[in-house]
Amino acid sequence: MGTVKRIVRKGSLLGEMGFIKGGGNVNWFPGHMAAATRAIRDRLKLSDFVIEVRDARIPLSSANNELQSMLVGKKRVIALNKKELANPNIMHKWIRYFDSREQDCLSINAHSKSSVKKLLDLVEFKLKERISREPTLLVMVVGVPNVGKSALINSIQQIASNRFPLQEKRKRATVGPLPGVTQDIAGFKIAHGPSIYVLDTPGVLVPSIPDIETGLKLAVAGSVKDSIVGEERIVQYILALLSIRGTPVHWKNLDERETEGLNLNPVDKPDYDLKNLVPTRRRKPPSKSDVYYIEDVVTEVQRALFVTLTEFNGDLEDEDDLENLIELQFDALQKALKVPHKTSEARTIISKKFLTLFRAGKLGTFILDDVP
């Protein structure tokens, strides 16, 4: 993986995030996130249980390292969200990894009510010991930006409204009594006898990303704004990873429309909008021809990457060879995505379209972190 890191370090590298060529820390911590961290720290003291939401595609990289020290001694479950976008053949290894560390972990799809109910059932089970002696219990939801925390909260709210139809949309849970502390916190009641409330928190990015690759993985998942890192550099990183690891085997079967990763009618709405891949001249709702268009785009992109990799004769461990391959892949993607050659911003357009497909899971399911 060292070759991948060297590729992404070339050129003017992510100056706004404070990346330095030798590795080093990444400092990108807006003031409102610092304030949110302080608020979370205060509320954690009042919470009986924590749901830490992470992105299933980056189970370690999406951990909020700033919060880990605060979570010591707290009962919690790690909810690996967006499991529909993560490789299931690797996901079970991650579950085993967390089990081996005696850490409760559950892979979920925040848009699926049945999936979220399983999470809430686990939370209630874990709080069983305290039910007999505490009249009110508080569960806190934390996570870095774009791990799907808001989607999870929305699903919890809908489940809560079904369980307790008379409660207000955002019930106020009174916390206390604590010495010198009287505080109301917005939350949703999910159980009665005792009353269990789920509290929302802002998405907070760690103030210091430990290394370049972690920062890029967060950028791939959308936890760092594309404009800060640059879409082209994010795609360079993805292409380098796919090339080093080898493109998915199922890409060989490009004539089979049922192939994994080509399902264009998922039960759950994707987090990323595909409308920019449909011809912009349409003003009416997407039709069947639009769906076929997107399907053709997916197939062409997969074919372009698979062919360039299989026909490549260079050494993928060589920095210059890998960089040449990525250039060939960009050229192939330009044709597959039908981006005009004379467009001055062609690389940016290619990168944005590719990221849309990748993040929506149309190119397949992936886990970027390696199991320790």
Short mmCIF file of N, CA, C and O in Angstrom, two decimals, residues 84 109 111 266-273:
data_model
loop_
_atom_site.label_atom_id
_atom_site.label_comp_id
_atom_site.label_asym_id
_atom_site.label_seq_id
_atom_site.Cartn_x
_atom_site.Cartn_y
_atom_site.Cartn_z
N GLU A 84 -24.96 -2.03 3.14
CA GLU A 84 -25.33 -2.39 1.77
C GLU A 84 -24.27 -1.96 0.76
O GLU A 84 -24.26 -2.43 -0.38
N ASN A 109 -28.17 -0.98 8.14
CA ASN A 109 -28.57 -0.08 7.06
C ASN A 109 -29.55 0.91 7.68
O ASN A 109 -30.67 0.52 8.02
N HIS A 111 -31.39 3.09 6.62
CA HIS A 111 -32.64 3.33 5.91
C HIS A 111 -33.62 2.17 6.08
O HIS A 111 -34.76 2.26 5.65
N PRO A 266 -32.65 -0.48 -5.80
CA PRO A 266 -32.48 -0.95 -4.44
C PRO A 266 -33.69 -0.62 -3.58
O PRO A 266 -34.42 0.34 -3.84
N VAL A 267 -33.90 -1.43 -2.55
CA VAL A 267 -35.01 -1.18 -1.64
C VAL A 267 -34.81 0.13 -0.91
O VAL A 267 -35.72 0.91 -0.70
N ASP A 268 -33.55 0.40 -0.54
CA ASP A 268 -33.24 1.61 0.22
C ASP A 268 -32.66 2.67 -0.68
O ASP A 268 -31.82 2.40 -1.53
N LYS A 269 -33.08 3.89 -0.48
CA LYS A 269 -32.62 5.01 -1.29
C LYS A 269 -31.13 5.25 -1.05
O LYS A 269 -30.68 5.33 0.08
N PRO A 270 -30.32 5.36 -2.10
CA PRO A 270 -28.88 5.60 -1.91
C PRO A 270 -28.64 7.00 -1.36
O PRO A 270 -29.47 7.89 -1.49
N ASP A 271 -27.47 7.17 -0.75
CA ASP A 271 -27.12 8.47 -0.18
C ASP A 271 -26.69 9.48 -1.23
O ASP A 271 -26.63 10.66 -0.97
N TYR A 272 -26.37 8.99 -2.45
CA TYR A 272 -25.88 9.89 -3.48
C TYR A 272 -26.81 9.86 -4.68
O TYR A 272 -27.26 8.82 -5.13
N ASP A 273 -27.10 11.05 -5.21
CA ASP A 273 -28.04 11.21 -6.30
C ASP A 273 -27.38 10.88 -7.63
O ASP A 273 -26.29 11.37 -7.94
#
